[in-house]
Each structure stands twice: as structure tokens, then as C-alpha cells.
Amino acid sequence: LVFDNSDQQLDIDMAEVAITRRIYRTGESEFLINKRSCRLKDIHLLLADTGLGRDSMAIIGQNRIDAILNSKP
């Protein structure tokens, strides 16, 4: 994910912020912020005050989309 941070909404001194997750065949994951290794917790902290995050309705997991589309009123 690449974010325009020219308004400095994210607490990082960069105009553009790239968040990357690499998943390996072994099942391990690697997280990066602007190509620098970090912890998942660091990403959560970076996004904490933005309204984006794991529990935010702005980001919906694929399995939730299926559940929403298949739900009945």
C-alpha cells in the first residue's frame, strides 16, 4: 500500500509512505515501511490515529465481503 503523506497525517517525515508485507512459502511474513524492515506492531502504531486499521470499516477482509454479499436483510 502506498499512501500520500504530503499533509503529514502519518507520524513519519516522508511525503510518500509504502507499507509492504512479504509472505514466504514457509509461512513466515516480513513487514516493511518504505523498504525498511519493521514489526506488524509498528504498522499498527503508524496507522493508529488515521482511522485505518484491522478493526476499521475502511478495510474489510475478503471473507467479510463474501459474508456481506451473501447476507439476507
PDB file of C-alpha atoms in Angstrom:
ATOM      1  CA  LEU A   1       0.000   0.000   0.000  1.00  0.00           C
ATOM      2  CA  VAL A   2       1.296   3.444  -0.880  1.00  0.00           C
ATOM      3  CA  PHE A   3      -0.037   6.498   0.947  1.00  0.00           C
ATOM      4  CA  ASP A   4       0.349  10.162   0.008  1.00  0.00           C
ATOM      5  CA  ASN A   5       1.661  11.707   3.204  1.00  0.00           C
ATOM      6  CA  SER A   6       2.277  15.233   1.898  1.00  0.00           C
ATOM      7  CA  ASP A   7      -0.133  16.534   4.557  1.00  0.00           C
ATOM      8  CA  GLN A   8       1.857  14.671   7.277  1.00  0.00           C
ATOM      9  CA  GLN A   9      -1.191  12.743   8.541  1.00  0.00           C
ATOM     10  CA  LEU A  10       1.093   9.807   9.315  1.00  0.00           C
ATOM     11  CA  ASP A  11       3.719  10.339  12.001  1.00  0.00           C
ATOM     12  CA  ILE A  12       6.657   9.864   9.627  1.00  0.00           C
ATOM     13  CA  ASP A  13       8.730  12.516   7.886  1.00  0.00           C
ATOM     14  CA  MET A  14       8.153  11.317   4.303  1.00  0.00           C
ATOM     15  CA  ALA A  15       5.846  12.640   1.563  1.00  0.00           C
ATOM     16  CA  GLU A  16       5.003   9.081   0.486  1.00  0.00           C
ATOM     17  CA  VAL A  17       4.733   6.035   2.739  1.00  0.00           C
ATOM     18  CA  ALA A  18       4.840   2.485   1.373  1.00  0.00           C
ATOM     19  CA  ILE A  19       3.718  -0.405   3.580  1.00  0.00           C
ATOM     20  CA  THR A  20       4.670  -3.858   2.327  1.00  0.00           C
ATOM     21  CA  ARG A  21       4.063  -7.398   3.516  1.00  0.00           C
ATOM     22  CA  ARG A  22       6.055 -10.268   2.047  1.00  0.00           C
ATOM     23  CA  ILE A  23       4.747 -13.767   2.656  1.00  0.00           C
ATOM     24  CA  TYR A  24       7.122 -16.666   2.177  1.00  0.00           C
ATOM     25  CA  ARG A  25       6.344 -20.286   1.338  1.00  0.00           C
ATOM     26  CA  THR A  26       7.455 -21.268   4.826  1.00  0.00           C
ATOM     27  CA  GLY A  27       4.517 -19.287   6.206  1.00  0.00           C
ATOM     28  CA  GLU A  28       6.695 -16.514   7.603  1.00  0.00           C
ATOM     29  CA  SER A  29       5.924 -12.865   6.912  1.00  0.00           C
ATOM     30  CA  GLU A  30       8.130  -9.811   6.618  1.00  0.00           C
ATOM     31  CA  PHE A  31       6.779  -6.282   7.041  1.00  0.00           C
ATOM     32  CA  LEU A  32       8.362  -3.136   5.646  1.00  0.00           C
ATOM     33  CA  ILE A  33       7.742   0.589   5.863  1.00  0.00           C
ATOM     34  CA  ASN A  34       9.446   2.411   2.985  1.00  0.00           C
ATOM     35  CA  LYS A  35      11.551  -0.698   2.248  1.00  0.00           C
ATOM     36  CA  ARG A  36      12.830  -0.885   5.830  1.00  0.00           C
ATOM     37  CA  SER A  37      12.072  -3.937   7.924  1.00  0.00           C
ATOM     38  CA  CYS A  38       9.622  -3.384  10.782  1.00  0.00           C
ATOM     39  CA  ARG A  39       7.208  -5.216  13.048  1.00  0.00           C
ATOM     40  CA  LEU A  40       3.478  -5.519  12.425  1.00  0.00           C
ATOM     41  CA  LYS A  41       3.057  -3.576  15.667  1.00  0.00           C
ATOM     42  CA  ASP A  42       4.992  -0.659  14.106  1.00  0.00           C
ATOM     43  CA  ILE A  43       2.493  -0.557  11.231  1.00  0.00           C
ATOM     44  CA  HIS A  44      -0.427  -0.644  13.677  1.00  0.00           C
ATOM     45  CA  LEU A  45       1.106   2.255  15.613  1.00  0.00           C
ATOM     46  CA  LEU A  46       1.717   4.246  12.428  1.00  0.00           C
ATOM     47  CA  LEU A  47      -1.913   3.858  11.332  1.00  0.00           C
ATOM     48  CA  ALA A  48      -3.454   4.141  14.820  1.00  0.00           C
ATOM     49  CA  ASP A  49      -4.706   7.734  14.604  1.00  0.00           C
ATOM     50  CA  THR A  50      -5.770   7.644  10.947  1.00  0.00           C
ATOM     51  CA  GLY A  51      -8.965   5.610  11.178  1.00  0.00           C
ATOM     52  CA  LEU A  52      -7.274   2.842   9.184  1.00  0.00           C
ATOM     53  CA  GLY A  53      -6.517  -0.439  10.850  1.00  0.00           C
ATOM     54  CA  ARG A  54      -7.520  -4.014  11.443  1.00  0.00           C
ATOM     55  CA  ASP A  55     -10.832  -3.143  13.125  1.00  0.00           C
ATOM     56  CA  SER A  56     -11.688  -0.242  10.820  1.00  0.00           C
ATOM     57  CA  MET A  57     -14.608  -0.496   8.430  1.00  0.00           C
ATOM     58  CA  ALA A  58     -12.406   1.211   5.819  1.00  0.00           C
ATOM     59  CA  ILE A  59     -10.514  -2.069   5.426  1.00  0.00           C
ATOM     60  CA  ILE A  60     -12.644  -5.180   5.004  1.00  0.00           C
ATOM     61  CA  GLY A  61     -11.175  -8.665   4.736  1.00  0.00           C
ATOM     62  CA  GLN A  62     -12.096 -10.755   1.717  1.00  0.00           C
ATOM     63  CA  ASN A  63     -14.006 -13.301   3.811  1.00  0.00           C
ATOM     64  CA  ARG A  64     -16.127 -10.447   5.258  1.00  0.00           C
ATOM     65  CA  ILE A  65     -17.001  -9.243   1.745  1.00  0.00           C
ATOM     66  CA  ASP A  66     -18.372 -12.700   0.923  1.00  0.00           C
ATOM     67  CA  ALA A  67     -20.390 -12.716   4.152  1.00  0.00           C
ATOM     68  CA  ILE A  68     -21.823  -9.256   3.455  1.00  0.00           C
ATOM     69  CA  LEU A  69     -22.739 -10.105  -0.135  1.00  0.00           C
ATOM     70  CA  ASN A  70     -24.407 -13.367   0.871  1.00  0.00           C
ATOM     71  CA  SER A  71     -26.301 -11.971   3.876  1.00  0.00           C
ATOM     72  CA  LYS A  72     -30.056 -11.578   3.858  1.00  0.00           C
ATOM     73  CA  PRO A  73     -31.892  -8.479   5.103  1.00  0.00           C
TER      74      PRO A  73
END
